[in-house]
């Protein structure tokens, strides 16, 4: 198990991730997605992910379905399911991510082509635009 007094902070192009705790088959992270930040469209073969939005709103794309998830709400992504998070807001979005599975390595990620849909998704997620 990792030491909670020295969390690992990782900067990404879309925000940052802090590993809060991990064990043999789980990992808990704090995820911050910058305004207009977008994760790649990807899937994991060996783990599921459960996101709980702590502040802000995110657009979740899961297996082609789109939904807005706001503070206090959560969503679940099963293994082998294409998914992505986008922050359509003007404030950072903060989430707790719980990963569960037999293998949690960062190399268990298959990036998929999603770029043709980005503009459309951002437009439909912003009221009045």
N, CA and C atoms as an extended XYZ file, in Angstrom:
387
Properties=species:S:1:pos:R:3:atomname:S:1:resname:S:1:resid:I:1 pbc="F F F"
N         0.838       -1.175        0.000 N   UNK     1
C         0.000        0.000        0.000 CA  UNK     1
C         0.886        1.242        0.000 C   UNK     1
N         0.493        2.287       -0.707 N   UNK     2
C         1.307        3.490       -0.779 CA  UNK     2
C         1.168        4.302        0.506 C   UNK     2
N         2.123        5.171        0.748 N   UNK     3
C         2.140        6.023        1.927 CA  UNK     3
C         1.251        7.235        1.684 C   UNK     3
N         0.152        7.407        2.431 N   UNK     4
C        -0.749        8.534        2.195 CA  UNK     4
C        -0.130        9.877        2.533 C   UNK     4
N         1.001        9.884        3.286 N   UNK     5
C         1.646       11.140        3.640 CA  UNK     5
C         2.519       11.693        2.521 C   UNK     5
N         2.797       10.895        1.492 N   UNK     6
C         3.609       11.372        0.373 CA  UNK     6
C         2.952       10.971       -0.950 C   UNK     6
N         1.815       11.611       -1.285 N   UNK     7
C         1.105       11.231       -2.515 CA  UNK     7
C         1.917       11.563       -3.768 C   UNK     7
N         1.755       10.727       -4.774 N   UNK     8
C         2.431       10.896       -6.059 CA  UNK     8
C         1.595       11.836       -6.931 C   UNK     8
N         2.179       12.967       -7.343 N   UNK     9
C         1.489       13.950       -8.177 CA  UNK     9
C         2.007       13.830       -9.604 C   UNK     9
N         1.092       13.650      -10.564 N   UNK    10
C         1.470       13.516      -11.968 CA  UNK    10
C         0.739       14.584      -12.765 C   UNK    10
N         1.493       15.392      -13.509 N   UNK    11
C         0.907       16.425      -14.358 CA  UNK    11
C         0.578       15.839      -15.725 C   UNK    11
N        -0.588       16.185      -16.243 N   UNK    12
C        -1.032       15.751      -17.572 CA  UNK    12
C        -1.359       16.991      -18.394 C   UNK    12
N        -1.496       16.839      -19.695 N   UNK    13
C        -1.828       17.983      -20.554 CA  UNK    13
C        -3.196       18.565      -20.203 C   UNK    13
N        -4.086       17.751      -19.661 N   UNK    14
C        -5.452       18.164      -19.340 CA  UNK    14
C        -5.654       18.519      -17.869 C   UNK    14
N        -4.640       18.299      -17.009 N   UNK    15
C        -4.786       18.573      -15.580 CA  UNK    15
C        -3.737       17.851      -14.766 C   UNK    15
N        -4.143       17.294      -13.625 N   UNK    16
C        -3.196       16.559      -12.791 CA  UNK    16
C        -3.886       15.439      -12.026 C   UNK    16
N        -3.061       14.472      -11.606 N   UNK    17
C        -3.540       13.285      -10.907 CA  UNK    17
C        -2.663       13.067       -9.676 C   UNK    17
N        -3.297       12.772       -8.556 N   UNK    18
C        -2.586       12.418       -7.340 CA  UNK    18
C        -3.063       11.044       -6.894 C   UNK    18
N        -2.143       10.112       -6.733 N   UNK    19
C        -2.496        8.796       -6.203 CA  UNK    19
C        -2.603        8.933       -4.685 C   UNK    19
N        -3.800        8.669       -4.158 N   UNK    20
C        -4.043        8.804       -2.726 CA  UNK    20
C        -3.768        7.516       -1.962 C   UNK    20
N        -4.119        6.391       -2.579 N   UNK    21
C        -3.929        5.095       -1.926 CA  UNK    21
C        -3.997        4.002       -2.981 C   UNK    21
N        -3.276        2.914       -2.744 N   UNK    22
C        -3.376        1.774       -3.649 CA  UNK    22
C        -3.056        0.478       -2.918 C   UNK    22
N        -3.641       -0.589       -3.439 N   UNK    23
C        -3.424       -1.927       -2.914 CA  UNK    23
C        -3.285       -2.891       -4.078 C   UNK    23
N        -3.400       -4.179       -3.816 N   UNK    24
C        -3.199       -5.187       -4.855 CA  UNK    24
C        -4.169       -5.064       -6.024 C   UNK    24
N        -5.422       -4.744       -5.761 N   UNK    25
C        -6.422       -4.727       -6.832 CA  UNK    25
C        -7.212       -3.428       -6.889 C   UNK    25
N        -6.703       -2.366       -6.267 N   UNK    26
C        -7.395       -1.078       -6.328 CA  UNK    26
C        -6.395        0.075       -6.264 C   UNK    26
N        -6.831        1.213       -6.767 N   UNK    27
C        -6.061        2.459       -6.687 CA  UNK    27
C        -7.074        3.591       -6.574 C   UNK    27
N        -6.811        4.526       -5.673 N   UNK    28
C        -7.678        5.690       -5.496 CA  UNK    28
C        -6.873        6.931       -5.852 C   UNK    28
N        -7.444        7.762       -6.737 N   UNK    29
C        -6.759        8.964       -7.215 CA  UNK    29
C        -7.632       10.203       -7.034 C   UNK    29
N        -6.973       11.348       -6.863 N   UNK    30
C        -7.633       12.644       -6.993 CA  UNK    30
C        -7.286       13.124       -8.401 C   UNK    30
N        -8.298       13.486       -9.173 N   UNK    31
C        -8.110       13.915      -10.557 CA  UNK    31
C        -8.627       15.340      -10.694 C   UNK    31
N        -7.813       16.221      -11.252 N   UNK    32
C        -8.242       17.587      -11.547 CA  UNK    32
C        -8.142       17.780      -13.052 C   UNK    32
N        -9.263       18.184      -13.658 N   UNK    33
C        -9.304       18.427      -15.102 CA  UNK    33
C        -9.458       19.925      -15.309 C   UNK    33
N        -8.503       20.523      -15.998 N   UNK    34
C        -8.526       21.959      -16.265 CA  UNK    34
C        -9.722       22.342      -17.130 C   UNK    34
N       -10.154       23.616      -17.066 N   UNK    35
C       -11.218       24.073      -17.967 CA  UNK    35
C       -10.850       23.760      -19.421 C   UNK    35
N       -11.779       23.200      -20.161 N   UNK    36
C       -11.594       22.748      -21.547 CA  UNK    36
C       -10.624       21.576      -21.664 C   UNK    36
N       -10.182       21.016      -20.543 N   UNK    37
C        -9.282       19.865      -20.573 CA  UNK    37
C       -10.001       18.620      -21.068 C   UNK    37
N        -9.265       17.786      -21.799 N   UNK    38
C        -9.849       16.590      -22.411 CA  UNK    38
C        -8.890       15.417      -22.269 C   UNK    38
N        -9.352       14.339      -21.661 N   UNK    39
C        -8.572       13.103      -21.654 CA  UNK    39
C        -8.667       12.470      -23.037 C   UNK    39
N        -7.722       11.629      -23.368 N   UNK    40
C        -7.816       10.878      -24.621 CA  UNK    40
C        -8.965        9.882      -24.524 C   UNK    40
N        -9.504        9.507      -25.675 N   UNK    41
C       -10.532        8.465      -25.740 CA  UNK    41
C        -9.777        7.150      -25.691 C   UNK    41
N       -10.057        6.326      -24.687 N   UNK    42
C        -9.261        5.122      -24.469 CA  UNK    42
C       -10.071        4.057      -23.741 C   UNK    42
N        -9.458        2.888      -23.586 N   UNK    43
C       -10.068        1.827      -22.783 CA  UNK    43
C        -8.977        1.055      -22.060 C   UNK    43
N        -9.388        0.388      -20.986 N   UNK    44
C        -8.504       -0.460      -20.196 CA  UNK    44
C        -9.032       -1.881      -20.272 C   UNK    44
N        -8.160       -2.832      -20.435 N   UNK    45
C        -8.578       -4.229      -20.557 CA  UNK    45
C        -8.742       -4.929      -19.211 C   UNK    45
N        -8.035       -4.446      -18.181 N   UNK    46
C        -7.976       -5.197      -16.926 CA  UNK    46
C        -8.539       -4.463      -15.718 C   UNK    46
N        -9.113       -3.289      -15.908 N   UNK    47
C        -9.638       -2.563      -14.749 CA  UNK    47
C       -10.893       -1.782      -15.095 C   UNK    47
N       -11.693       -1.560      -14.065 N   UNK    48
C       -12.843       -0.665      -14.169 CA  UNK    48
C       -12.459        0.653      -13.497 C   UNK    48
N       -13.237        1.698      -13.770 N   UNK    49
C       -13.025        2.989      -13.124 CA  UNK    49
C       -14.374        3.530      -12.666 C   UNK    49
N       -14.385        4.069      -11.459 N   UNK    50
C       -15.571        4.704      -10.904 CA  UNK    50
C       -15.164        6.128      -10.558 C   UNK    50
N       -15.854        7.111      -11.131 N   UNK    51
C       -15.535        8.517      -10.885 CA  UNK    51
C       -16.629        9.155      -10.058 C   UNK    51
N       -16.223        9.889       -9.034 N   UNK    52
C       -17.132       10.679       -8.214 CA  UNK    52
C       -16.707       12.134       -8.386 C   UNK    52
N       -17.613       12.982       -8.878 N   UNK    53
C       -17.291       14.390       -9.095 CA  UNK    53
C       -17.425       15.127       -7.761 C   UNK    53
N       -16.345       15.755       -7.332 N   UNK    54
C       -16.310       16.491       -6.070 CA  UNK    54
C       -16.670       17.954       -6.304 C   UNK    54
N       -16.184       18.527       -7.401 N   UNK    55
C       -16.539       19.903       -7.751 CA  UNK    55
C       -16.470       20.066       -9.261 C   UNK    55
N       -17.310       20.956       -9.775 N   UNK    56
C       -17.367       21.193      -11.212 CA  UNK    56
C       -18.288       20.209      -11.910 C   UNK    56
N       -18.174       20.193      -13.221 N   UNK    57
C       -18.978       19.316      -14.077 CA  UNK    57
C       -18.073       18.742      -15.151 C   UNK    57
N       -18.272       17.475      -15.480 N   UNK    58
C       -17.527       16.853      -16.570 CA  UNK    58
C       -18.498       16.232      -17.560 C   UNK    58
N       -18.091       16.220      -18.810 N   UNK    59
C       -18.811       15.492      -19.842 CA  UNK    59
C       -18.147       14.127      -19.935 C   UNK    59
N       -18.916       13.092      -19.655 N   UNK    60
C       -18.409       11.721      -19.701 CA  UNK    60
C       -18.863       11.098      -21.010 C   UNK    60
N       -17.918       10.568      -21.756 N   UNK    61
C       -18.233        9.810      -22.964 CA  UNK    61
C       -17.847        8.368      -22.647 C   UNK    61
N       -18.851        7.490      -22.624 N   UNK    62
C       -18.629        6.097      -22.249 CA  UNK    62
C       -19.316        5.207      -23.269 C   UNK    62
N       -18.519        4.500      -24.055 N   UNK    63
C       -19.031        3.590      -25.080 CA  UNK    63
C       -19.983        4.304      -26.040 C   UNK    63
N       -19.615        5.542      -26.408 N   UNK    64
C       -20.404        6.316      -27.362 CA  UNK    64
C       -21.547        7.104      -26.756 C   UNK    64
N       -21.883        6.864      -25.494 N   UNK    65
C       -22.947        7.608      -24.813 CA  UNK    65
C       -22.343        8.814      -24.107 C   UNK    65
N       -23.044        9.945      -24.140 N   UNK    66
C       -22.557       11.181      -23.543 CA  UNK    66
C       -23.479       11.593      -22.406 C   UNK    66
N       -22.874       12.024      -21.288 N   UNK    67
C       -23.692       12.572      -20.206 CA  UNK    67
C       -22.864       13.525      -19.369 C   UNK    67
N       -23.544       14.555      -18.852 N   UNK    68
C       -22.910       15.491      -17.945 CA  UNK    68
C       -23.027       14.947      -16.527 C   UNK    68
N       -21.933       14.999      -15.789 N   UNK    69
C       -21.905       14.537      -14.407 CA  UNK    69
C       -21.394       15.702      -13.560 C   UNK    69
N       -22.192       16.107      -12.570 N   UNK    70
C       -21.881       17.282      -11.752 CA  UNK    70
C       -21.489       16.892      -10.338 C   UNK    70
N       -21.100       17.895       -9.572 N   UNK    71
C       -20.678       17.705       -8.189 CA  UNK    71
C       -21.686       16.856       -7.413 C   UNK    71
N       -21.176       15.836       -6.724 N   UNK    72
C       -22.020       14.940       -5.944 CA  UNK    72
C       -22.535       13.739       -6.715 C   UNK    72
N       -22.297       13.701       -8.021 N   UNK    73
C       -22.746       12.584       -8.848 CA  UNK    73
C       -21.556       11.693       -9.205 C   UNK    73
N       -21.861       10.484       -9.680 N   UNK    74
C       -20.793        9.554      -10.044 CA  UNK    74
C       -21.162        8.787      -11.302 C   UNK    74
N       -20.163        8.116      -11.860 N   UNK    75
C       -20.376        7.262      -13.027 CA  UNK    75
C       -19.363        6.123      -12.985 C   UNK    75
N       -19.674        5.051      -13.684 N   UNK    76
C       -18.866        3.833      -13.668 CA  UNK    76
C       -18.512        3.436      -15.094 C   UNK    76
N       -17.262        3.010      -15.289 N   UNK    77
C       -16.793        2.534      -16.589 CA  UNK    77
C       -16.277        1.105      -16.421 C   UNK    77
N       -16.955        0.123      -17.021 N   UNK    78
C       -16.495       -1.270      -16.930 CA  UNK    78
C       -15.205       -1.480      -17.737 C   UNK    78
N       -14.476       -2.559      -17.471 N   UNK    79
C       -13.306       -2.882      -18.289 CA  UNK    79
C       -13.701       -3.018      -19.766 C   UNK    79
N       -12.752       -2.753      -20.645 N   UNK    80
C       -12.908       -2.901      -22.103 CA  UNK    80
C       -13.927       -1.940      -22.702 C   UNK    80
N       -14.245       -0.854      -22.004 N   UNK    81
C       -15.238        0.105      -22.477 CA  UNK    81
C       -14.550        1.409      -22.863 C   UNK    81
N       -14.670        1.859      -24.120 N   UNK    82
C       -14.080        3.136      -24.524 CA  UNK    82
C       -14.690        4.286      -23.715 C   UNK    82
N       -13.833        5.202      -23.252 N   UNK    83
C       -14.320        6.311      -22.438 CA  UNK    83
C       -13.367        7.496      -22.492 C   UNK    83
N       -13.906        8.619      -22.018 N   UNK    84
C       -13.133        9.853      -21.969 CA  UNK    84
C       -13.852       10.839      -21.083 C   UNK    84
N       -13.113       11.768      -20.483 N   UNK    85
C       -13.678       12.860      -19.699 CA  UNK    85
C       -13.274       14.176      -20.335 C   UNK    85
N       -14.213       15.119      -20.346 N   UNK    86
C       -13.973       16.464      -20.861 CA  UNK    86
C       -14.531       17.440      -19.836 C   UNK    86
N       -13.791       18.492      -19.538 N   UNK    87
C       -14.310       19.551      -18.679 CA  UNK    87
C       -14.823       20.673      -19.574 C   UNK    87
N       -16.149       20.801      -19.737 N   UNK    88
C       -16.702       21.845      -20.596 CA  UNK    88
C       -16.822       23.192      -19.891 C   UNK    88
N       -16.503       23.241      -18.603 N   UNK    89
C       -16.711       24.447      -17.810 CA  UNK    89
C       -15.545       25.413      -17.830 C   UNK    89
N       -15.709       26.499      -17.065 N   UNK    90
C       -14.672       27.525      -16.952 CA  UNK    90
C       -13.883       27.386      -15.650 C   UNK    90
N       -14.291       26.442      -14.801 N   UNK    91
C       -13.590       26.158      -13.548 CA  UNK    91
C       -13.003       24.748      -13.598 C   UNK    91
N       -11.912       24.505      -12.871 N   UNK    92
C       -11.384       23.139      -12.813 CA  UNK    92
C       -12.429       22.184      -12.233 C   UNK    92
N       -12.437       20.967      -12.716 N   UNK    93
C       -13.301       19.915      -12.173 CA  UNK    93
C       -12.426       18.984      -11.342 C   UNK    93
N       -12.914       18.626      -10.160 N   UNK    94
C       -12.164       17.714       -9.294 CA  UNK    94
C       -12.974       16.446       -9.094 C   UNK    94
N       -12.301       15.298       -9.240 N   UNK    95
C       -12.952       13.997       -9.104 CA  UNK    95
C       -12.127       13.089       -8.208 C   UNK    95
N       -12.792       12.089       -7.660 N   UNK    96
C       -12.115       10.961       -7.036 CA  UNK    96
C       -12.306        9.798       -7.993 C   UNK    96
N       -11.214        9.148       -8.351 N   UNK    97
C       -11.256        8.002       -9.259 CA  UNK    97
C       -10.875        6.751       -8.481 C   UNK    97
N       -11.721        5.737       -8.571 N   UNK    98
C       -11.429        4.452       -7.943 CA  UNK    98
C       -11.249        3.427       -9.052 C   UNK    98
N       -10.043        2.898       -9.159 N   UNK    99
C        -9.742        1.854      -10.140 CA  UNK    99
C        -9.788        0.509       -9.430 C   UNK    99
N       -10.334       -0.491      -10.102 N   UNK   100
C       -10.414       -1.826       -9.526 CA  UNK   100
C       -10.140       -2.847      -10.611 C   UNK   100
N        -9.262       -3.806      -10.330 N   UNK   101
C        -8.983       -4.843      -11.316 CA  UNK   101
C        -7.778       -5.680      -10.950 C   UNK   101
N        -7.551       -6.692      -11.757 N   UNK   102
C        -6.438       -7.613      -11.529 CA  UNK   102
C        -5.093       -6.991      -11.888 C   UNK   102
N        -5.099       -6.024      -12.815 N   UNK   103
C        -3.863       -5.367      -13.245 CA  UNK   103
C        -4.147       -3.878      -13.380 C   UNK   103
N        -3.361       -3.040      -12.700 N   UNK   104
C        -3.600       -1.597      -12.671 CA  UNK   104
C        -2.481       -0.797      -13.321 C   UNK   104
N        -1.597       -1.448      -14.068 N   UNK   105
C        -0.476       -0.756      -14.693 CA  UNK   105
C        -0.926        0.314      -15.670 C   UNK   105
N        -0.155        1.403      -15.735 N   UNK   106
C        -0.485        2.502      -16.645 CA  UNK   106
C        -0.388        2.080      -18.113 C   UNK   106
N         0.276        0.955      -18.386 N   UNK   107
C         0.370        0.479      -19.767 CA  UNK   107
C        -0.890       -0.270      -20.207 C   UNK   107
N        -1.857       -0.440      -19.313 N   UNK   108
C        -3.141       -1.052      -19.681 CA  UNK   108
C        -4.076        0.041      -20.192 C   UNK   108
N        -3.673        0.654      -21.302 N   UNK   109
C        -4.456        1.735      -21.889 CA  UNK   109
C        -4.316        1.671      -23.401 C   UNK   109
N        -5.431        1.528      -24.074 N   UNK   110
C        -5.461        1.491      -25.528 CA  UNK   110
C        -6.126        2.779      -25.999 C   UNK   110
N        -5.341        3.703      -26.571 N   UNK   111
C        -5.867        4.987      -27.032 CA  UNK   111
C        -6.598        4.790      -28.352 C   UNK   111
N        -7.790        5.385      -28.446 N   UNK   112
C        -8.651        5.254      -29.620 CA  UNK   112
C        -8.801        6.602      -30.311 C   UNK   112
N        -9.176        6.609      -31.575 N   UNK   113
C        -9.370        7.843      -32.334 CA  UNK   113
C       -10.720        8.457      -31.982 C   UNK   113
N       -10.689        9.695      -31.505 N   UNK   114
C       -11.921       10.351      -31.071 CA  UNK   114
C       -12.038       11.769      -31.611 C   UNK   114
N       -10.991       12.325      -32.155 N   UNK   115
C       -10.940       13.737      -32.507 CA  UNK   115
C       -12.099       14.245      -33.369 C   UNK   115
N       -12.655       13.457      -34.297 N   UNK   116
C       -13.767       14.001      -35.091 CA  UNK   116
C       -14.978       14.420      -34.259 C   UNK   116
N       -15.101       13.915      -33.042 N   UNK   117
C       -16.285       14.183      -32.228 CA  UNK   117
C       -16.077       15.267      -31.177 C   UNK   117
N       -14.861       15.725      -30.961 N   UNK   118
C       -14.574       16.653      -29.873 CA  UNK   118
C       -15.357       17.948      -30.003 C   UNK   118
N       -15.313       18.583      -31.138 N   UNK   119
C       -16.013       19.853      -31.318 CA  UNK   119
C       -17.503       19.689      -31.083 C   UNK   119
N       -18.091       18.637      -31.624 N   UNK   120
C       -19.518       18.380      -31.438 CA  UNK   120
C       -19.855       18.216      -29.957 C   UNK   120
N       -19.074       17.452      -29.231 N   UNK   121
C       -19.359       17.209      -27.820 CA  UNK   121
C       -19.243       18.482      -26.997 C   UNK   121
N       -18.239       19.294      -27.261 N   UNK   122
C       -18.101       20.543      -26.522 CA  UNK   122
C       -19.255       21.489      -26.824 C   UNK   122
N       -19.718       21.525      -28.060 N   UNK   123
C       -20.841       22.394      -28.416 CA  UNK   123
C       -22.126       21.970      -27.717 C   UNK   123
N       -22.426       20.688      -27.663 N   UNK   124
C       -23.682       20.257      -27.049 CA  UNK   124
C       -23.632       20.325      -25.531 C   UNK   124
N       -22.428       20.397      -24.952 N   UNK   125
C       -22.330       20.427      -23.496 CA  UNK   125
C       -22.401       21.840      -22.937 C   UNK   125
N       -22.334       22.858      -23.775 N   UNK   126
C       -22.355       24.243      -23.307 CA  UNK   126
C       -23.689       24.884      -23.663 C   UNK   126
N       -24.528       25.127      -22.658 N   UNK   127
C       -25.825       25.756      -22.927 CA  UNK   127
C       -25.656       27.118      -23.589 C   UNK   127
N       -26.535       27.425      -24.527 N   UNK   128
C       -26.519       28.724      -25.188 CA  UNK   128
C       -25.518       28.863      -26.299 C   UNK   128
N       -24.809       27.821      -26.606 N   UNK   129
C       -23.805       27.890      -27.691 CA  UNK   129
C       -24.291       27.136      -28.890 C   UNK   129
